[in-house]
Amino acid sequence: MSGNPQHQITHQIVPLICQALIAAPEDELVWLEGLRMLSNPKLKQTLNLTSSIWLPLLLRGLEITKPISVMKVSSTLLLHVSDILNPIKSCLVKPLKNIAKDEHTASLLAEELCLVLEKLDLAIYNANRTLIGKTKDSVSTSPAKVESSNSSLKGQHPLLTEILAHNLPAKTRTIQQAWSQTLLSPASDNPKIWLNNLYQATLESSNVPELIVASKLGPVIHEELFQTAFMRCYIQLESDQNSKNMIDKALVSILTDGSVSQEIKIVILELLAFFHKDKREFSSSVHEAAKFCALNHFCGALNEPLPGVVLWYMEQHAESFPVQENIANLVEASIRVGPAGNDAAWSTLLWLENDWQIEPEPMWITQFSHWQQALDAQNKLDQGQEGNSFSSFNTKMICYHALGDYQQGYELAQNLFEGLNDHERRNTAHWATAAAWHMGDFETMADYLAFHPKGTSKSLYKAVIDVHNGEYASAFHHISKAQSLSYDEVQLQLNISPELAHRSLAKTELLVELQEVIQFKSFPPGLESEAQKSILKTWKTRFKKSHADPNTWLKRLELWTLACLDLSKTKELQSCFIDCAKLCASAGMHQAAQSMLEKITPAVTPLGCKVEYTRFRFEWKDACQKHDQYKMQQVLDKLVNHTQAYMKHLGIDWTALEGQGLGLQPLQIVSDGIKFDKEILSRRYYRMAEWTAAIQGNKWVSDENSQVLNYTSLASKLDNNWYAAGFSLAERSLAIFEANELSKSDAVAVSSYIVPAIRGLFLAARTKENPEYVIKALLKLVTLWFVFGENTSVLVEVENQLSITSVEPWLSAIPQLIARLGTPHKDLQYTLINLLKGIASQYPHAVIWPLLTATQTSKTEHQNAARVITNFICTMPDGIRLVDQAELVGKELIRTSASLLEKWRGIIEKIIPRQDLMETAWHEVPLIWETDMKYLDTPETPDEEQFVHMFGEQLLQVDRSLRKYRSTKQMSIVNFVYQELYKLYGDLDTQINQWKQPGSKHYLASTAPRLLSLRDCVLTVPGQYDPHLKLDDQAFIDSFAPIIDILSSKQLPRKLVIRSYTTDYTFLLKGNEDLRGDERIMQLFNLINTMLNHNSDAFSRNLHLLPYEVIPLSPSAGLVSWVSHTQQLQSMIQINRAKNKQNDLNDRETASLLGHDPETFNPRREHPRFDPPAEMDRYDKLPIPTKVQRLKAALAHSNQSDLKDVLWQKSPSSDIWIRRRTNFARTVGVSSFVGYIIGLGDRHGSNILIDQLTWGALHIDFGDLFNVAQERSFLPEKVPFRLTRMMTNAFELASRGGVEVPGTRGTFKQASLIVMNVLRDSRSSVLAMLEAFLYDPLLSWTVGPNPPSHAAQESSQNTTNGNQAKPKRNHVQTQVVPQSLAATPRESDIYDRIENSLISNHRYLQNDSYMAKVSSTNNGMTNSKALQVLSQIEKKLIGYHNENTEQPLSINRQVQALIEEATDLKNLSQGYVLGWIPQW
């Protein structure tokens, strides 16, 4: 192709023509010329290769909305390419049918239509039911016969039919023949060949055309389809019992024969599991054989992988027979399935220990990386034994290696290695070799290495010995060999565990650095060259960027010692050794930490020595852990003396320096000091401040000398680029300001404390090293800025800092900035507008959607300020187009989110009185709807025109009557208006209810036609702008899908597709909802994910929340990114029961909850009609013991295994089942405890989505926050989060086995402990984010119009499978609806009681609490209820469980108590049980 220019030209012409057609969709001349050019015979070959490009345009040209001339040319092109399209001609049937059914179009195109149909061999009917065209097989023009012929091919794609016709063999083997030669034959020595033959034979004999054709596609496809094909074959043997018995005997033989390979047995076990998922069973003998095989034929070492299907059999057996032996086997099995089973294994081990008092095997403990615990257990075990067993030696060597205690491992190997047999030596040679290497004994290392198994590590160690001996040629040989082996090793370990694969990848880095060691040593001794310096610099840079794993770092640093014999003089690498020592100390590897420091300790300690300083830090940590105040003071004194001696060495008067600490003036005394020395002093003063505050306790804030603040300020001034010092300065300054109850009107106090705090926060916000510090600093900064911004010194400081700070960090705080645009303080507003202009000048796409929302707010000041920024954007290149397109898209999407039908129904709903006709102030109604009434004069879309045509005159008549009433006050007018509105409401509601039917759609052509004409956008897809990508790589809006799906939930959200040039983006378009609060919650979730990623335990388990994009468009509309492949937890259970024909089970459970007879209860009866609100009113009045008894009765109807069954049945393999189950438990744990912290309620099954691919739990609907659901008096939601038996039964066996409270052990519990630990450690970050909520003027701190149980009320209808009218939610108290649609008065009362205020009981604010300090400076900016709520959150993060808790609980006790609360039937039984469904 590259050698033929003509070929290249023709291949480029087709895309260019198509691009022209796309760019001019309505230009008739362009389409005529473009389609004629495509019909050129010279392009025929190119068209054959590019059908995916031109075919959609051809189909568009055949649409009946196109001009006749275009349709004629399209027909000509269709004739030209008919042979190309013949295999997929079914896609042409619909447009051709549309042409034929339109009499006018069909008459004009009669000739072309007949030619096309004959050419394509198609037959269709026109408007008169006359057949046009002729198929080869048709012998009659009877419509009945043609329909019959077509029905036989219905659902079969023509291309698939052709493929099957050409590939199906004339004759296939029978099932008996196929399996007699494979399954019934002895398993060969080569399991792969035997299995491939079985796969192919099974697919060929399945009698399914698609499977028969797939049998020719190779072994990978065979394996994927084998289970389905086997089931089809086995079903066909139903009538042949003899053959079935032979197959069963063959399976039993394979499973029980010890000589058959495990590979074959795994395939058969997975096959039986597949049958179990489909509820098809083999004979009992096969099941017994499978169980025997799984329990007895897969024994092995703990490091040998175990198939997931074996664990499934073991769990079933252990659940049936929970005895010591089975639980012990389950521990080992869970370990062997890999990291996904580690938490389950640990919980099973605890089960074994608690119920049978069995001490865990030390080797088991090593699998959980609890090295010191395993070592202690082994030492305890050895005390009662004489001599040392191999097991003891092996365990200790593993633990010493993992703890970095190489000296102990070296000494143990010296004593015992020689006494081992060859097999035992091979198993422990790796640890012995590593210990000898780290101890510098290369001769002994070589001796141990002789027994080391072949692999990457052995070649690496050989190369290390060669480098030490100066044999570089041999070293290169071994390095090359190790590199070739490492690739295969990584590929193999990726299938087992990413963590293992990561360790192998770390070896490849060691091999690279070993080559560099050789290069380093190749230079003459004593002459340090530039090349050597470059190598050292490379090592340091690479080290800083590498994954922080202590064992890998220790090996890397040991390699460096081969090049640098005197590390104390190698300054370039000193910081790496110190960092490694600190990492080892934090990991509990104290011996390794000390060893690292010893390697770089100089013979004579210089002043300001970093090694000495690091030792002080270790001593301080040890003293703190022991709560030794005397020792802590000693270490602090050492640090002070160390720092003062260093300053004396530098010629700095420390007394004068500390005199310049407080205040804003820069340091004069060290202004000429070099950067390195200032950084050293900064770290010392930072630590002195931290340690002094720890020793003084709470008294430091009242210290007259402000010693802690002085030290912190010095640390910040000495290194004004260090984020930790800046943030600490802000925190300490604010602490003093708040603790001493200073006022913002005190200018001196503000200058002394608030201004330095702002400077410190700006310093922290400028860092690129720690994203968590950035967002935390920005949120606190915005709060201080607008609380104290009226003070001149604060405003000046903010402006100065903004001038030296880039705008990039502010991208994460744009919602908070724009929320404050309406500030009445003009100077503050001016500064803020300038900041947003600066952001917009560099990142206009980042601010355009939030600005659009700001222009829609009701506050004039807010709108005007936003307009100033959008006007500024208009002055930029393409700015006018960007703003115009954003306003157009925003306006049309808002229009689409809620139609005039819905808007007017809502208006009327608020106006009509509930009980007394005069409840409504009728004379004020015209003013209420004045704007909406004027809008009816100028409808802009076909839908709006239709609304005005149908209801406009009626509304205008009501408006005129009410205006007349204002002057006459005639009651007859009120009666007339009431009747008219009453009828109008019913008409509107009837039309809207039609949209709740499945498959309801809107068409943009009639709803928002301007969106359809939008092309060539410079506007990015909402929520998809990435500031780190080039502008050309962003996802720009290309077009909107013309059809919008309507979801049948209460608010009727729309499913919308926005197309870009790269992909399609699906959104949920929501109207009548303010999504700005949800947007802030997503900010919080992203912050928590950042914190989880920085925690090693959370990171290794991939603990995370599942946030999604939320893009507010106005205060009442917005977009939510569509989360694909998800399903509601509740609907999963409902579908499973419907599939198993257990719908009556729902009715029985509901009957038991409500006190009805389960055998006769029918919620679908008409007389008397089932009344959920009345039932709930009665239920609420029941005593709690009665509610508990009813819930127990509901639980007794099933074993609550629906969710567990769905998880098993929907998992393609057992290994995937294990990963999904683990992920489900972990994500439920993370989301539950984050939800507990923010007081998230209304957690019924419809508000929890499950990702069907990963089984991650995703929460939606954040309308009930801050314990609203728990605090209400009517049907309170007393549980802290949703953790029902249905959910805990889906966890691993150990999470519920042997415990009174399910969930208090296992993967869920472990994830909960980790996330709670992270949240409590990062309390200030979480509270800083929530504090931003507190001061956000756009967010309301009272319950909004949507009550907490909307979806729960709707879901209650589904659980009873009823068709009765759904309860209607009353938005305001002054409301009535037509009797045909309205609920009973009791129902309205129920919903009013569910919708109560945020907090009803007033709680005290602790004087030393974070939120109490915040409240002292708010000066009326927020209400007391908000402060009470945030104070509650702080107490949760400290560990106070409830009001009766006198002391903070430990993390473990707090998590335990919350799980007990969540699973307590007393709490579960008190809520809105019809919608929440506690039995699920």
mmCIF file of C-alpha atoms in Angstrom, residues 1117-1368:
data_model
loop_
_atom_site.group_PDB
_atom_site.id
_atom_site.type_symbol
_atom_site.label_atom_id
_atom_site.label_comp_id
_atom_site.label_asym_id
_atom_site.label_seq_id
_atom_site.Cartn_x
_atom_site.Cartn_y
_atom_site.Cartn_z
ATOM 1 C CA ALA A 1117 -30.795 20.392 38.037
ATOM 2 C CA GLY A 1118 -27.591 18.583 37.264
ATOM 3 C CA LEU A 1119 -25.792 15.662 35.695
ATOM 4 C CA VAL A 1120 -24.558 12.513 37.393
ATOM 5 C CA SER A 1121 -22.187 10.238 35.516
ATOM 6 C CA TRP A 1122 -23.789 6.920 34.670
ATOM 7 C CA VAL A 1123 -22.093 4.057 36.484
ATOM 8 C CA SER A 1124 -22.097 1.159 34.059
ATOM 9 C CA HIS A 1125 -22.530 -2.505 34.961
ATOM 10 C CA THR A 1126 -24.289 -1.777 38.261
ATOM 11 C CA GLN A 1127 -27.490 -3.109 39.741
ATOM 12 C CA GLN A 1128 -29.425 -2.207 42.856
ATOM 13 C CA LEU A 1129 -28.846 -4.540 45.766
ATOM 14 C CA GLN A 1130 -32.579 -4.861 46.253
ATOM 15 C CA SER A 1131 -33.344 -5.613 42.613
ATOM 16 C CA MET A 1132 -30.690 -8.341 42.580
ATOM 17 C CA ILE A 1133 -32.540 -10.111 45.360
ATOM 18 C CA GLN A 1134 -35.920 -9.563 43.716
ATOM 19 C CA ILE A 1135 -34.718 -10.898 40.364
ATOM 20 C CA ASN A 1136 -33.172 -13.934 42.015
ATOM 21 C CA ARG A 1137 -36.407 -14.758 43.809
ATOM 22 C CA ALA A 1138 -38.448 -14.226 40.664
ATOM 23 C CA LYS A 1139 -36.108 -16.531 38.747
ATOM 24 C CA ASN A 1140 -36.515 -19.187 41.424
ATOM 25 C CA LYS A 1141 -40.306 -18.610 41.533
ATOM 26 C CA GLN A 1142 -40.158 -17.422 45.148
ATOM 27 C CA ASN A 1143 -42.168 -14.205 44.848
ATOM 28 C CA ASP A 1144 -44.584 -15.512 47.441
ATOM 29 C CA LEU A 1145 -41.677 -15.497 49.898
ATOM 30 C CA ASN A 1146 -41.702 -11.677 49.747
ATOM 31 C CA ASP A 1147 -45.380 -11.635 50.694
ATOM 32 C CA ARG A 1148 -44.868 -14.004 53.622
ATOM 33 C CA GLU A 1149 -41.992 -11.915 54.980
ATOM 34 C CA THR A 1150 -44.043 -8.729 54.641
ATOM 35 C CA ALA A 1151 -47.031 -10.402 56.322
ATOM 36 C CA SER A 1152 -44.907 -11.423 59.305
ATOM 37 C CA LEU A 1153 -43.517 -7.907 59.670
ATOM 38 C CA LEU A 1154 -46.964 -6.339 59.620
ATOM 39 C CA GLY A 1155 -48.634 -8.945 61.817
ATOM 40 C CA HIS A 1156 -50.781 -10.574 59.114
ATOM 41 C CA ASP A 1157 -51.250 -14.257 58.381
ATOM 42 C CA PRO A 1158 -48.423 -15.261 56.007
ATOM 43 C CA GLU A 1159 -50.587 -17.905 54.380
ATOM 44 C CA THR A 1160 -53.430 -15.593 53.366
ATOM 45 C CA PHE A 1161 -51.769 -12.189 53.046
ATOM 46 C CA ASN A 1162 -52.014 -10.698 49.554
ATOM 47 C CA PRO A 1163 -50.825 -7.079 49.077
ATOM 48 C CA ARG A 1164 -52.341 -6.985 45.569
ATOM 49 C CA ARG A 1165 -55.898 -7.421 46.701
ATOM 50 C CA GLU A 1166 -58.362 -4.684 45.896
ATOM 51 C CA HIS A 1167 -60.743 -5.076 48.840
ATOM 52 C CA PRO A 1168 -59.593 -4.014 51.308
ATOM 53 C CA ARG A 1169 -56.791 -2.248 49.503
ATOM 54 C CA PHE A 1170 -53.305 -2.623 50.964
ATOM 55 C CA ASP A 1171 -52.382 0.719 52.556
ATOM 56 C CA PRO A 1172 -48.628 0.971 53.318
ATOM 57 C CA PRO A 1173 -48.810 4.331 55.167
ATOM 58 C CA ALA A 1174 -51.580 3.109 57.423
ATOM 59 C CA GLU A 1175 -49.645 -0.089 58.071
ATOM 60 C CA MET A 1176 -46.531 1.908 58.963
ATOM 61 C CA ASP A 1177 -48.497 4.187 61.249
ATOM 62 C CA ARG A 1178 -49.727 1.170 63.172
ATOM 63 C CA TYR A 1179 -46.273 -0.410 63.114
ATOM 64 C CA ASP A 1180 -44.644 2.695 64.585
ATOM 65 C CA LYS A 1181 -46.906 2.511 67.629
ATOM 66 C CA LEU A 1182 -45.883 -1.069 68.455
ATOM 67 C CA PRO A 1183 -43.587 -1.715 71.424
ATOM 68 C CA ILE A 1184 -40.029 -2.583 70.445
ATOM 69 C CA PRO A 1185 -40.185 -6.226 71.688
ATOM 70 C CA THR A 1186 -43.166 -6.826 69.398
ATOM 71 C CA LYS A 1187 -41.261 -5.340 66.440
ATOM 72 C CA VAL A 1188 -38.316 -7.616 67.193
ATOM 73 C CA GLN A 1189 -40.544 -10.677 67.340
ATOM 74 C CA ARG A 1190 -42.094 -9.762 64.001
ATOM 75 C CA LEU A 1191 -38.695 -9.286 62.394
ATOM 76 C CA LYS A 1192 -37.586 -12.682 63.720
ATOM 77 C CA ALA A 1193 -40.707 -14.204 62.193
ATOM 78 C CA ALA A 1194 -39.912 -12.588 58.842
ATOM 79 C CA LEU A 1195 -36.346 -13.882 58.990
ATOM 80 C CA ALA A 1196 -37.581 -17.384 59.716
ATOM 81 C CA HIS A 1197 -39.137 -17.727 56.254
ATOM 82 C CA SER A 1198 -35.741 -18.084 54.515
ATOM 83 C CA ASN A 1199 -32.063 -18.614 55.187
ATOM 84 C CA GLN A 1200 -31.181 -15.148 53.759
ATOM 85 C CA SER A 1201 -28.832 -16.639 51.161
ATOM 86 C CA ASP A 1202 -30.138 -14.794 48.084
ATOM 87 C CA LEU A 1203 -27.207 -12.426 47.813
ATOM 88 C CA LYS A 1204 -24.743 -15.219 48.490
ATOM 89 C CA ASP A 1205 -26.353 -17.326 45.779
ATOM 90 C CA VAL A 1206 -26.347 -14.503 43.234
ATOM 91 C CA LEU A 1207 -22.667 -13.832 43.897
ATOM 92 C CA TRP A 1208 -21.822 -17.491 43.323
ATOM 93 C CA GLN A 1209 -24.051 -17.969 40.299
ATOM 94 C CA LYS A 1210 -22.896 -14.832 38.480
ATOM 95 C CA SER A 1211 -19.173 -15.499 38.915
ATOM 96 C CA PRO A 1212 -17.694 -17.116 35.780
ATOM 97 C CA SER A 1213 -15.146 -19.087 37.815
ATOM 98 C CA SER A 1214 -14.385 -19.893 41.415
ATOM 99 C CA ASP A 1215 -11.285 -17.705 41.453
ATOM 100 C CA ILE A 1216 -13.349 -14.734 40.262
ATOM 101 C CA TRP A 1217 -15.938 -15.609 42.907
ATOM 102 C CA ILE A 1218 -13.305 -15.300 45.644
ATOM 103 C CA ARG A 1219 -12.066 -11.943 44.351
ATOM 104 C CA ARG A 1220 -15.605 -10.600 44.019
ATOM 105 C CA ARG A 1221 -16.624 -11.777 47.461
ATOM 106 C CA THR A 1222 -13.550 -10.183 48.986
ATOM 107 C CA ASN A 1223 -14.131 -6.930 47.118
ATOM 108 C CA PHE A 1224 -17.778 -6.872 48.151
ATOM 109 C CA ALA A 1225 -16.908 -7.248 51.827
ATOM 110 C CA ARG A 1226 -14.149 -4.628 51.632
ATOM 111 C CA THR A 1227 -16.132 -1.992 49.761
ATOM 112 C CA VAL A 1228 -19.112 -2.514 52.056
ATOM 113 C CA GLY A 1229 -16.752 -2.029 55.008
ATOM 114 C CA VAL A 1230 -15.219 1.177 53.630
ATOM 115 C CA SER A 1231 -18.504 2.752 52.556
ATOM 116 C CA SER A 1232 -20.291 1.732 55.768
ATOM 117 C CA PHE A 1233 -17.844 3.429 58.101
ATOM 118 C CA VAL A 1234 -17.410 6.521 55.969
ATOM 119 C CA GLY A 1235 -21.215 6.690 55.880
ATOM 120 C CA TYR A 1236 -21.300 6.326 59.667
ATOM 121 C CA ILE A 1237 -18.926 9.263 60.093
ATOM 122 C CA ILE A 1238 -21.039 11.605 57.958
ATOM 123 C CA GLY A 1239 -24.298 10.240 59.379
ATOM 124 C CA LEU A 1240 -25.544 8.847 56.067
ATOM 125 C CA GLY A 1241 -29.021 7.373 56.329
ATOM 126 C CA ASP A 1242 -31.744 5.976 54.101
ATOM 127 C CA ARG A 1243 -29.555 2.971 53.269
ATOM 128 C CA HIS A 1244 -32.223 0.742 51.824
ATOM 129 C CA GLY A 1245 -31.334 -1.719 49.095
ATOM 130 C CA SER A 1246 -32.162 0.644 46.234
ATOM 131 C CA ASN A 1247 -29.551 3.157 47.388
ATOM 132 C CA ILE A 1248 -26.710 0.632 47.237
ATOM 133 C CA LEU A 1249 -25.509 -0.399 43.793
ATOM 134 C CA ILE A 1250 -23.342 -3.428 43.103
ATOM 135 C CA ASP A 1251 -20.831 -3.400 40.265
ATOM 136 C CA GLN A 1252 -21.617 -6.602 38.396
ATOM 137 C CA LEU A 1253 -17.999 -7.034 37.251
ATOM 138 C CA THR A 1254 -16.089 -6.381 40.473
ATOM 139 C CA TRP A 1255 -18.886 -6.599 43.056
ATOM 140 C CA GLY A 1256 -17.844 -3.297 44.558
ATOM 141 C CA ALA A 1257 -20.567 -1.601 46.600
ATOM 142 C CA LEU A 1258 -21.486 1.908 45.466
ATOM 143 C CA HIS A 1259 -23.720 4.241 47.472
ATOM 144 C CA ILE A 1260 -26.063 6.780 45.903
ATOM 145 C CA ASP A 1261 -28.590 9.352 47.163
ATOM 146 C CA PHE A 1262 -26.992 11.502 49.846
ATOM 147 C CA GLY A 1263 -30.160 13.295 50.855
ATOM 148 C CA ASP A 1264 -30.066 12.012 54.440
ATOM 149 C CA LEU A 1265 -26.823 13.171 56.025
ATOM 150 C CA PHE A 1266 -25.671 13.961 59.542
ATOM 151 C CA ASN A 1267 -27.891 11.461 61.377
ATOM 152 C CA VAL A 1268 -31.185 12.929 60.133
ATOM 153 C CA ALA A 1269 -32.673 9.462 59.680
ATOM 154 C CA GLN A 1270 -31.504 8.331 63.107
ATOM 155 C CA GLU A 1271 -32.761 11.385 64.966
ATOM 156 C CA ARG A 1272 -36.312 11.574 63.627
ATOM 157 C CA SER A 1273 -39.076 10.574 65.991
ATOM 158 C CA PHE A 1274 -41.174 8.599 63.496
ATOM 159 C CA LEU A 1275 -39.752 5.331 62.114
ATOM 160 C CA PRO A 1276 -36.144 6.243 62.957
ATOM 161 C CA GLU A 1277 -33.290 4.461 61.203
ATOM 162 C CA LYS A 1278 -31.381 3.370 64.300
ATOM 163 C CA VAL A 1279 -28.618 1.402 62.602
ATOM 164 C CA PRO A 1280 -25.324 3.236 61.836
ATOM 165 C CA PHE A 1281 -25.162 1.558 58.411
ATOM 166 C CA ARG A 1282 -26.762 -1.283 56.482
ATOM 167 C CA LEU A 1283 -25.397 -4.674 57.495
ATOM 168 C CA THR A 1284 -28.201 -7.211 57.261
ATOM 169 C CA ARG A 1285 -27.988 -10.981 57.469
ATOM 170 C CA MET A 1286 -28.406 -11.174 53.716
ATOM 171 C CA MET A 1287 -25.176 -9.171 53.384
ATOM 172 C CA THR A 1288 -23.155 -10.945 56.060
ATOM 173 C CA ASN A 1289 -24.153 -14.328 54.629
ATOM 174 C CA ALA A 1290 -22.495 -13.255 51.374
ATOM 175 C CA PHE A 1291 -19.192 -12.774 53.215
ATOM 176 C CA GLU A 1292 -16.778 -15.630 53.845
ATOM 177 C CA LEU A 1293 -17.730 -18.344 56.327
ATOM 178 C CA ALA A 1294 -15.387 -17.130 59.077
ATOM 179 C CA SER A 1295 -17.126 -13.736 59.240
ATOM 180 C CA ARG A 1296 -20.230 -15.389 60.642
ATOM 181 C CA GLY A 1297 -19.068 -18.802 61.843
ATOM 182 C CA GLY A 1298 -18.528 -19.184 65.561
ATOM 183 C CA VAL A 1299 -19.596 -15.631 66.429
ATOM 184 C CA GLU A 1300 -22.798 -14.298 67.945
ATOM 185 C CA VAL A 1301 -22.672 -11.154 65.823
ATOM 186 C CA PRO A 1302 -21.973 -11.794 62.119
ATOM 187 C CA GLY A 1303 -19.465 -9.421 60.578
ATOM 188 C CA THR A 1304 -17.402 -8.988 63.740
ATOM 189 C CA ARG A 1305 -14.653 -11.031 62.145
ATOM 190 C CA GLY A 1306 -13.341 -11.407 58.646
ATOM 191 C CA THR A 1307 -12.662 -9.337 55.559
ATOM 192 C CA PHE A 1308 -15.412 -6.817 56.290
ATOM 193 C CA LYS A 1309 -14.180 -6.280 59.849
ATOM 194 C CA GLN A 1310 -10.560 -5.906 58.742
ATOM 195 C CA ALA A 1311 -11.468 -3.341 56.078
ATOM 196 C CA SER A 1312 -13.574 -1.488 58.646
ATOM 197 C CA LEU A 1313 -10.704 -1.357 61.130
ATOM 198 C CA ILE A 1314 -8.297 -0.022 58.527
ATOM 199 C CA VAL A 1315 -10.623 2.671 57.191
ATOM 200 C CA MET A 1316 -11.583 3.756 60.699
ATOM 201 C CA ASN A 1317 -7.909 3.969 61.617
ATOM 202 C CA VAL A 1318 -7.230 6.141 58.566
ATOM 203 C CA LEU A 1319 -10.205 8.397 59.282
ATOM 204 C CA ARG A 1320 -9.272 8.872 62.920
ATOM 205 C CA ASP A 1321 -5.618 9.515 62.079
ATOM 206 C CA SER A 1322 -6.689 12.049 59.435
ATOM 207 C CA ARG A 1323 -9.352 13.642 61.615
ATOM 208 C CA SER A 1324 -8.219 17.171 60.847
ATOM 209 C CA SER A 1325 -8.431 16.560 57.087
ATOM 210 C CA VAL A 1326 -11.957 15.181 57.279
ATOM 211 C CA LEU A 1327 -13.105 17.987 59.560
ATOM 212 C CA ALA A 1328 -11.471 20.586 57.323
ATOM 213 C CA MET A 1329 -13.553 19.333 54.427
ATOM 214 C CA LEU A 1330 -16.713 19.298 56.552
ATOM 215 C CA GLU A 1331 -15.854 22.730 57.901
ATOM 216 C CA ALA A 1332 -15.929 23.914 54.285
ATOM 217 C CA PHE A 1333 -19.454 22.499 54.113
ATOM 218 C CA LEU A 1334 -20.286 24.434 57.243
ATOM 219 C CA TYR A 1335 -19.285 27.777 55.737
ATOM 220 C CA ASP A 1336 -20.599 27.104 52.239
ATOM 221 C CA PRO A 1337 -23.331 29.709 51.709
ATOM 222 C CA LEU A 1338 -24.922 27.708 48.886
ATOM 223 C CA LEU A 1339 -25.577 24.583 50.960
ATOM 224 C CA SER A 1340 -28.571 24.392 53.246
ATOM 225 C CA TRP A 1341 -28.185 22.904 56.696
ATOM 226 C CA THR A 1342 -31.799 21.897 56.948
ATOM 227 C CA VAL A 1343 -33.518 18.950 55.382
ATOM 228 C CA GLY A 1344 -34.410 19.688 51.787
ATOM 229 C CA PRO A 1345 -37.713 19.009 50.049
ATOM 230 C CA ASN A 1346 -36.915 15.331 49.512
ATOM 231 C CA PRO A 1347 -37.687 13.252 52.591
ATOM 232 C CA PRO A 1348 -35.253 10.609 53.756
ATOM 233 C CA SER A 1349 -37.331 7.664 52.729
ATOM 234 C CA HIS A 1350 -38.490 8.504 49.200
ATOM 235 C CA ALA A 1351 -36.789 5.637 47.520
ATOM 236 C CA ALA A 1352 -37.501 3.404 50.459
ATOM 237 C CA GLN A 1353 -41.169 4.113 50.072
ATOM 238 C CA GLU A 1354 -40.986 3.346 46.378
ATOM 239 C CA SER A 1355 -38.986 0.191 46.960
ATOM 240 C CA SER A 1356 -41.568 -1.054 49.407
ATOM 241 C CA GLN A 1357 -43.947 -1.367 46.500
ATOM 242 C CA ASN A 1358 -41.557 -3.665 44.700
ATOM 243 C CA THR A 1359 -41.029 -5.967 47.635
ATOM 244 C CA THR A 1360 -44.714 -6.722 47.829
ATOM 245 C CA ASN A 1361 -45.000 -7.009 44.055
ATOM 246 C CA GLY A 1362 -48.079 -4.820 44.268
ATOM 247 C CA ASN A 1363 -49.723 -2.798 41.563
ATOM 248 C CA GLN A 1364 -51.390 -0.374 43.950
ATOM 249 C CA ALA A 1365 -50.852 3.344 43.657
ATOM 250 C CA LYS A 1366 -47.574 4.455 45.151
ATOM 251 C CA PRO A 1367 -47.699 6.737 48.183
ATOM 252 C CA LYS A 1368 -47.491 10.349 47.167
#
